[in-house]
Tab-separated table of C-alpha atoms in Angstrom:
chain	number	residue	atom	x	y	z
A	1	MET	CA	124.369	99.292	118.476
A	2	THR	CA	121.785	101.803	119.714
A	3	LYS	CA	119.054	103.535	117.732
A	4	GLU	CA	121.108	106.732	117.873
A	5	ASP	CA	124.044	104.942	116.212
A	6	LEU	CA	122.087	102.969	113.605
A	7	ARG	CA	122.262	104.854	110.304
A	8	ILE	CA	118.869	104.697	108.545
A	9	VAL	CA	117.974	105.761	105.015
A	10	TYR	CA	114.206	106.162	104.634
A	11	MET	CA	112.338	105.868	101.312
A	12	GLY	CA	108.728	106.945	100.730
A	13	THR	CA	106.522	109.437	98.924
A	14	PRO	CA	102.805	109.863	99.852
A	15	ASP	CA	100.999	110.833	103.063
A	16	PHE	CA	100.892	107.194	104.135
A	17	ALA	CA	104.697	107.163	104.358
A	18	VAL	CA	104.924	110.339	106.450
A	19	GLU	CA	103.645	108.675	109.623
A	20	SER	CA	106.445	106.083	109.712
A	21	LEU	CA	109.069	108.761	109.064
A	22	ARG	CA	107.554	110.871	111.841
A	23	ALA	CA	107.659	107.894	114.227
A	24	LEU	CA	111.365	107.416	113.490
A	25	VAL	CA	112.258	111.100	113.828
A	26	GLU	CA	110.220	111.673	116.986
A	27	GLY	CA	111.476	108.383	118.400
A	28	GLY	CA	115.061	109.592	118.219
A	29	TYR	CA	116.246	107.223	115.479
A	30	ASN	CA	119.170	108.306	113.300
A	31	VAL	CA	117.645	109.018	109.880
A	32	VAL	CA	120.627	110.142	107.798
A	33	ALA	CA	118.686	110.751	104.565
A	34	VAL	CA	115.275	110.511	102.932
A	35	ILE	CA	114.733	109.291	99.368
A	36	THR	CA	111.527	110.389	97.639
A	37	MET	CA	110.078	111.009	94.192
A	38	PRO	CA	111.059	114.140	92.210
A	39	ASP	CA	108.752	117.135	92.649
A	40	LYS	CA	105.602	116.799	90.549
A	41	PRO	CA	104.679	119.525	88.019
A	42	MET	CA	101.342	121.129	88.943
A	43	GLY	CA	99.127	123.842	87.492
A	44	ARG	CA	97.812	124.438	83.985
A	45	HIS	CA	101.237	124.625	82.386
A	46	GLY	CA	103.146	122.479	84.882
A	47	SER	CA	105.077	125.541	85.962
A	48	VAL	CA	104.662	124.882	89.698
A	49	LEU	CA	106.562	121.998	91.287
A	50	GLN	CA	104.819	120.205	94.149
A	51	PRO	CA	107.063	118.316	96.595
A	52	SER	CA	105.878	114.978	97.942
A	53	PRO	CA	104.403	114.857	101.470
A	54	VAL	CA	107.486	112.926	102.610
A	55	LYS	CA	109.803	115.603	101.222
A	56	GLN	CA	107.790	118.343	102.917
A	57	TYR	CA	108.132	116.614	106.280
A	58	ALA	CA	111.817	115.873	105.736
A	59	VAL	CA	112.645	119.481	104.804
A	60	GLU	CA	110.703	120.821	107.795
A	61	HIS	CA	112.838	118.641	110.057
A	62	GLY	CA	116.189	119.372	108.439
A	63	LEU	CA	116.726	115.924	106.936
A	64	LYS	CA	118.894	115.364	103.875
A	65	VAL	CA	116.666	114.652	100.821
A	66	LEU	CA	117.578	112.829	97.612
A	67	GLN	CA	115.180	112.749	94.630
A	68	PRO	CA	116.639	110.554	91.892
A	69	GLU	CA	114.881	110.301	88.547
A	70	LYS	CA	116.362	106.830	88.096
A	71	LEU	CA	117.316	104.577	90.962
A	72	LYS	CA	120.045	102.895	88.903
A	73	ASP	CA	121.745	106.206	88.098
A	74	PRO	CA	125.423	105.646	89.022
A	75	ALA	CA	125.684	109.111	90.573
A	76	PHE	CA	122.711	108.407	92.863
A	77	VAL	CA	123.980	104.925	93.752
A	78	GLU	CA	127.341	106.379	94.732
A	79	GLU	CA	125.722	109.155	96.788
A	80	LEU	CA	123.624	106.519	98.540
A	81	ARG	CA	126.712	104.412	99.216
A	82	GLN	CA	128.478	107.419	100.763
A	83	LEU	CA	125.700	107.684	103.346
A	84	LYS	CA	126.944	104.396	104.831
A	85	ALA	CA	123.473	103.310	105.897
A	86	ASP	CA	123.215	100.295	108.190
A	87	LEU	CA	119.526	99.819	107.309
A	88	GLN	CA	117.070	101.070	104.689
A	89	ILE	CA	113.330	101.353	105.248
A	90	VAL	CA	110.781	101.570	102.442
A	91	VAL	CA	107.151	102.671	102.886
A	92	ALA	CA	104.937	103.377	99.840
A	93	PHE	CA	107.777	104.076	97.449
A	94	ARG	CA	108.654	102.247	94.225
A	95	MET	CA	110.386	99.037	93.239
A	96	LEU	CA	114.099	99.167	94.080
A	97	PRO	CA	116.900	97.679	91.987
A	98	GLU	CA	119.098	95.115	93.722
A	99	VAL	CA	122.059	97.489	93.749
A	100	VAL	CA	120.000	99.700	96.087
A	101	TRP	CA	118.144	97.244	98.329
A	102	SER	CA	121.164	94.994	98.876
A	103	MET	CA	123.473	97.843	99.910
A	104	PRO	CA	123.073	98.120	103.725
A	105	PRO	CA	124.642	95.397	105.898
A	106	LEU	CA	121.390	94.958	107.864
A	107	GLY	CA	119.287	94.883	104.698
A	108	THR	CA	116.259	96.835	103.471
A	109	PHE	CA	112.774	96.243	104.818
A	110	ASN	CA	109.408	97.376	103.542
A	111	ALA	CA	106.193	98.102	105.438
A	112	HIS	CA	103.325	96.860	103.237
A	113	ALA	CA	99.653	97.602	103.905
A	114	SER	CA	98.343	94.041	103.843
A	115	LEU	CA	98.745	90.682	105.529
A	116	LEU	CA	101.244	89.232	103.087
A	117	PRO	CA	101.287	87.055	101.091
A	118	LYS	CA	97.730	88.291	100.440
A	119	TYR	CA	97.364	91.500	98.435
A	120	ARG	CA	100.789	91.869	96.913
A	121	GLY	CA	100.788	94.891	94.632
A	122	ALA	CA	100.148	98.609	94.362
A	123	ALA	CA	96.663	98.936	95.891
A	124	PRO	CA	96.337	96.497	98.819
A	125	ILE	CA	94.023	98.645	100.941
A	126	ASN	CA	91.546	99.249	98.111
A	127	TRP	CA	91.342	95.589	97.119
A	128	ALA	CA	90.929	94.347	100.691
A	129	VAL	CA	87.839	96.538	101.106
A	130	ILE	CA	86.530	95.861	97.576
A	131	ASN	CA	86.733	92.121	98.259
A	132	GLY	CA	84.815	92.429	101.513
A	133	GLU	CA	87.672	91.379	103.797
A	134	THR	CA	86.948	91.625	107.520
A	135	GLU	CA	90.575	92.195	108.531
A	136	THR	CA	93.837	93.490	107.146
A	137	GLY	CA	97.075	94.774	108.597
A	138	ILE	CA	100.690	95.813	108.119
A	139	THR	CA	103.552	93.489	107.228
A	140	THR	CA	107.248	94.299	107.487
A	141	PHE	CA	109.469	92.147	105.284
A	142	PHE	CA	112.974	92.131	103.842
A	143	LEU	CA	113.188	93.060	100.170
A	144	LYS	CA	114.210	90.596	97.489
A	145	HIS	CA	113.991	90.450	93.676
A	146	GLU	CA	110.250	89.815	93.191
A	147	ILE	CA	107.962	92.554	94.461
A	148	ASP	CA	106.327	91.993	97.882
A	149	THR	CA	107.690	88.433	98.177
A	150	GLY	CA	110.492	88.836	100.733
A	151	ASP	CA	110.755	87.078	104.089
A	152	ILE	CA	108.218	88.335	106.620
A	153	ILE	CA	109.566	90.003	109.765
A	154	GLN	CA	106.407	91.020	111.638
A	155	GLN	CA	102.670	91.494	111.113
A	156	VAL	CA	99.955	93.394	112.957
A	157	ARG	CA	96.251	92.876	112.235
A	158	ILE	CA	93.234	95.182	112.460
A	159	PRO	CA	89.550	94.537	111.744
A	160	ILE	CA	87.776	96.136	108.799
A	161	ALA	CA	84.305	97.268	109.844
A	162	ASP	CA	81.472	96.775	107.372
A	163	THR	CA	80.998	100.547	107.371
A	164	ASP	CA	84.682	101.420	106.778
A	165	ASN	CA	85.651	102.917	103.440
A	166	VAL	CA	89.167	102.783	102.065
A	167	GLY	CA	89.968	106.192	103.569
A	168	ASP	CA	89.104	104.906	107.063
A	169	VAL	CA	91.256	101.798	106.657
A	170	HIS	CA	94.117	103.812	105.112
A	171	ASP	CA	94.254	106.132	108.136
A	172	LYS	CA	94.211	103.258	110.648
A	173	LEU	CA	96.969	101.406	108.793
A	174	MET	CA	99.031	104.572	108.438
A	175	VAL	CA	99.256	104.944	112.228
A	176	LEU	CA	99.833	101.211	112.656
A	177	SER	CA	102.650	101.336	110.110
A	178	GLY	CA	104.554	103.914	112.141
A	179	GLN	CA	104.292	101.743	115.233
A	180	LEU	CA	105.372	98.561	113.450
A	181	VAL	CA	108.292	100.218	111.643
A	182	THR	CA	109.887	101.404	114.896
A	183	GLU	CA	109.193	98.070	116.579
A	184	THR	CA	110.837	96.251	113.662
A	185	VAL	CA	113.893	98.519	113.871
A	186	ASP	CA	114.150	97.846	117.612
A	187	ASN	CA	114.050	94.095	117.011
A	188	ILE	CA	116.696	94.327	114.284
A	189	ILE	CA	118.953	96.272	116.659
A	190	ALA	CA	118.329	93.693	119.395
A	191	GLY	CA	119.082	90.834	117.003
A	192	THR	CA	115.775	89.100	117.794
A	193	VAL	CA	114.356	88.993	114.244
A	194	THR	CA	113.551	85.572	112.799
A	195	SER	CA	112.099	86.229	109.348
A	196	ILE	CA	109.760	83.703	107.702
A	197	PRO	CA	109.773	82.919	103.945
A	198	GLN	CA	106.399	83.630	102.366
A	199	ASP	CA	106.277	80.207	100.712
A	200	GLN	CA	105.566	78.788	104.168
A	201	PHE	CA	102.093	80.382	103.998
A	202	LYS	CA	100.813	77.927	101.375
A	203	ASP	CA	97.311	77.787	102.882
A	204	ILE	CA	96.757	81.529	102.259
A	205	PRO	CA	95.249	82.436	98.849
A	206	LEU	CA	97.459	84.794	96.827
A	207	THR	CA	94.848	87.473	96.190
A	208	PRO	CA	96.457	90.186	94.027
A	209	ALA	CA	96.267	93.969	94.525
A	210	PRO	CA	97.059	95.480	91.115
A	211	LYS	CA	97.215	99.185	90.371
A	212	ILE	CA	93.798	100.808	89.964
A	213	PHE	CA	92.920	102.676	86.785
A	214	ARG	CA	89.825	104.678	85.840
A	215	GLU	CA	88.200	101.749	84.043
A	216	THR	CA	88.793	99.578	87.122
A	217	CYS	CA	86.454	101.918	89.023
A	218	ARG	CA	83.356	101.510	86.840
A	219	ILE	CA	80.450	99.987	88.761
A	220	ASP	CA	78.856	96.776	87.488
A	221	TRP	CA	75.246	96.961	88.612
A	222	ASN	CA	74.757	93.299	87.638
A	223	GLN	CA	76.615	92.343	90.833
A	224	PRO	CA	74.810	91.550	94.117
A	225	THR	CA	74.114	94.495	96.417
A	226	LYS	CA	76.875	93.585	98.920
A	227	LYS	CA	79.503	93.402	96.172
A	228	VAL	CA	78.496	96.778	94.749
A	229	TYR	CA	78.475	98.288	98.234
A	230	ASP	CA	81.976	96.950	98.980
A	231	PHE	CA	83.185	98.173	95.588
A	232	ILE	CA	81.992	101.722	96.297
A	233	ARG	CA	83.498	101.904	99.794
A	234	GLY	CA	86.724	100.292	98.523
A	235	LEU	CA	87.211	103.274	96.192
A	236	SER	CA	85.957	106.059	98.469
A	237	PRO	CA	87.039	108.791	98.863
A	238	TYR	CA	89.654	108.208	96.174
A	239	PRO	CA	89.686	107.522	93.267
A	240	ALA	CA	85.876	106.945	93.561
A	241	ALA	CA	83.621	104.393	91.906
A	242	TRP	CA	81.670	105.727	88.943
A	243	THR	CA	78.792	105.007	86.632
A	244	THR	CA	76.943	107.000	83.962
A	245	LEU	CA	73.582	108.751	83.872
A	246	GLU	CA	72.307	109.889	80.484
A	247	GLY	CA	75.812	109.567	79.073
A	248	LYS	CA	77.511	111.618	81.811
A	249	SER	CA	79.864	110.323	84.483
A	250	VAL	CA	78.615	110.080	88.086
A	251	LYS	CA	80.965	109.337	90.992
A	252	ILE	CA	79.422	107.593	93.986
A	253	TYR	CA	81.108	108.045	97.358
A	254	GLU	CA	78.631	106.692	99.876
A	255	ALA	CA	75.695	104.287	99.783
A	256	ASP	CA	73.729	101.938	102.033
A	257	PRO	CA	72.961	98.358	100.997
A	258	LEU	CA	69.362	97.191	100.928
A	259	PRO	CA	69.834	93.487	100.083
A	260	GLY	CA	66.770	91.384	99.477
A	261	SER	CA	64.477	94.327	98.737
A	262	PRO	CA	62.254	93.293	95.844
A	263	PHE	CA	62.450	94.902	92.420
A	264	PRO	CA	59.501	96.980	91.260
A	265	GLN	CA	57.327	95.170	88.752
A	266	GLY	CA	59.285	94.975	85.511
A	267	GLY	CA	62.367	96.490	87.178
A	268	GLU	CA	65.841	96.179	85.663
A	269	VAL	CA	69.401	96.309	86.975
A	270	GLY	CA	70.634	99.914	87.138
A	271	GLU	CA	67.082	101.324	87.335
A	272	LEU	CA	66.695	104.387	89.575
A	273	CYS	CA	63.886	104.933	92.032
A	274	SER	CA	63.457	108.289	93.810
A	275	ASP	CA	60.915	110.280	95.782
A	276	GLY	CA	62.386	113.445	94.239
A	277	LYS	CA	63.345	114.756	97.665
A	278	ASN	CA	65.896	112.741	99.636
A	279	ILE	CA	65.805	109.132	98.419
A	280	LEU	CA	67.643	107.759	95.403
A	281	ARG	CA	67.890	104.001	95.016
A	282	VAL	CA	69.430	101.909	92.282
A	283	ALA	CA	68.562	98.294	91.448
A	284	THR	CA	71.322	95.680	91.681
A	285	ALA	CA	71.292	91.970	90.860
A	286	ASP	CA	69.505	91.055	94.096
A	287	GLY	CA	68.029	94.217	95.589
A	288	TRP	CA	68.612	97.927	95.976
A	289	LEU	CA	71.394	100.296	96.948
A	290	ASN	CA	70.486	103.560	98.651
A	291	ILE	CA	72.733	106.329	97.272
A	292	LYS	CA	73.812	108.934	99.854
A	293	VAL	CA	76.736	111.004	98.459
A	294	LEU	CA	77.616	111.448	94.786
A	295	GLN	CA	79.072	113.832	92.218
A	296	LEU	CA	77.719	114.557	88.764
A	297	GLU	CA	80.169	115.311	85.972
A	298	GLY	CA	81.097	119.001	86.134
A	299	LYS	CA	79.506	119.436	89.579
A	300	LYS	CA	80.778	119.266	93.136
A	301	LYS	CA	80.387	116.353	95.513
A	302	MET	CA	77.088	116.557	97.392
A	303	PRO	CA	74.521	114.660	99.492
A	304	VAL	CA	71.775	113.095	97.393
A	305	GLU	CA	69.097	115.388	98.832
A	306	ASP	CA	70.995	118.438	97.525
A	307	LEU	CA	71.247	116.825	94.114
A	308	LEU	CA	67.542	116.018	93.948
A	309	ARG	CA	66.593	119.645	94.622
A	310	GLY	CA	68.000	120.620	91.241
A	311	LEU	CA	67.718	117.406	89.214
A	312	LYS	CA	64.538	115.958	87.795
A	313	LEU	CA	64.857	112.297	86.900
A	314	GLY	CA	62.826	110.867	84.080
A	315	GLU	CA	60.541	107.884	84.537
A	316	ASN	CA	63.054	105.468	82.989
A	317	ALA	CA	66.306	106.758	84.483
A	318	PHE	CA	69.175	104.291	84.739
A	319	PHE	CA	72.738	104.113	85.989
A	320	VAL	CA	74.746	102.343	83.298
């Protein structure tokens, strides 16, 4: 079987999933349909429907698009069966029922943005950066019942620089995902895949990557400087780490660690120190963090020097 003969159904929704679909389309693979989330209501009254990035790409390239509300809907399952896919590929989609993932004769594989079995879950890129990891990667694996636990097909690793935020790592992995997806398809066609059960990686800690909520993003200034720094970059640019100042929310997008810098006499965790011009520092458990880009509640995102031109901090100002 050639790549032109292999019938592929592709499943994905956000920007991250567009790159792999693009790699398949531009590589001449036979994508017979794309499955994505239903259009999302937008605007004040939800009167405008916004298609997913994957749908936008698929429509632009004349691909058949299916948008089921429920993946177990018998009508959708039958429509999927009629496509006669040989292989299904999932990138940043949602959990599939067995009736869907078990359908193609060559199986269904997922491209996951971590080095499985580490960081199973919804937010692997965020948690890798938050936890100060120095490398991550993309894993392709065959789907099975439990989420992100299927047999590993291939992995590719990349370093995480100490200055990378989650947006930087996301973009690197997005490109890498497209490359690994097509390589995995080629190996499946060639019959050279030897998948490895994840329980063979018993020496690797099973660090989770659960979904991130607003309360997850609140900064704990009682942590060491490095941990706070990693937390901020692991949530930047989205959804953004936050704290409060005088009862109002403040999002922090960029900061520099100053570990080991001594507290001022009588200083406390969360205390702010500023020259009123271009320096704003906050005390952590073991030093200071130099704030560079932030956003006050009701204001736009700005460099700290722009903020300090219009904001006068009191003598006992604190991030809480």
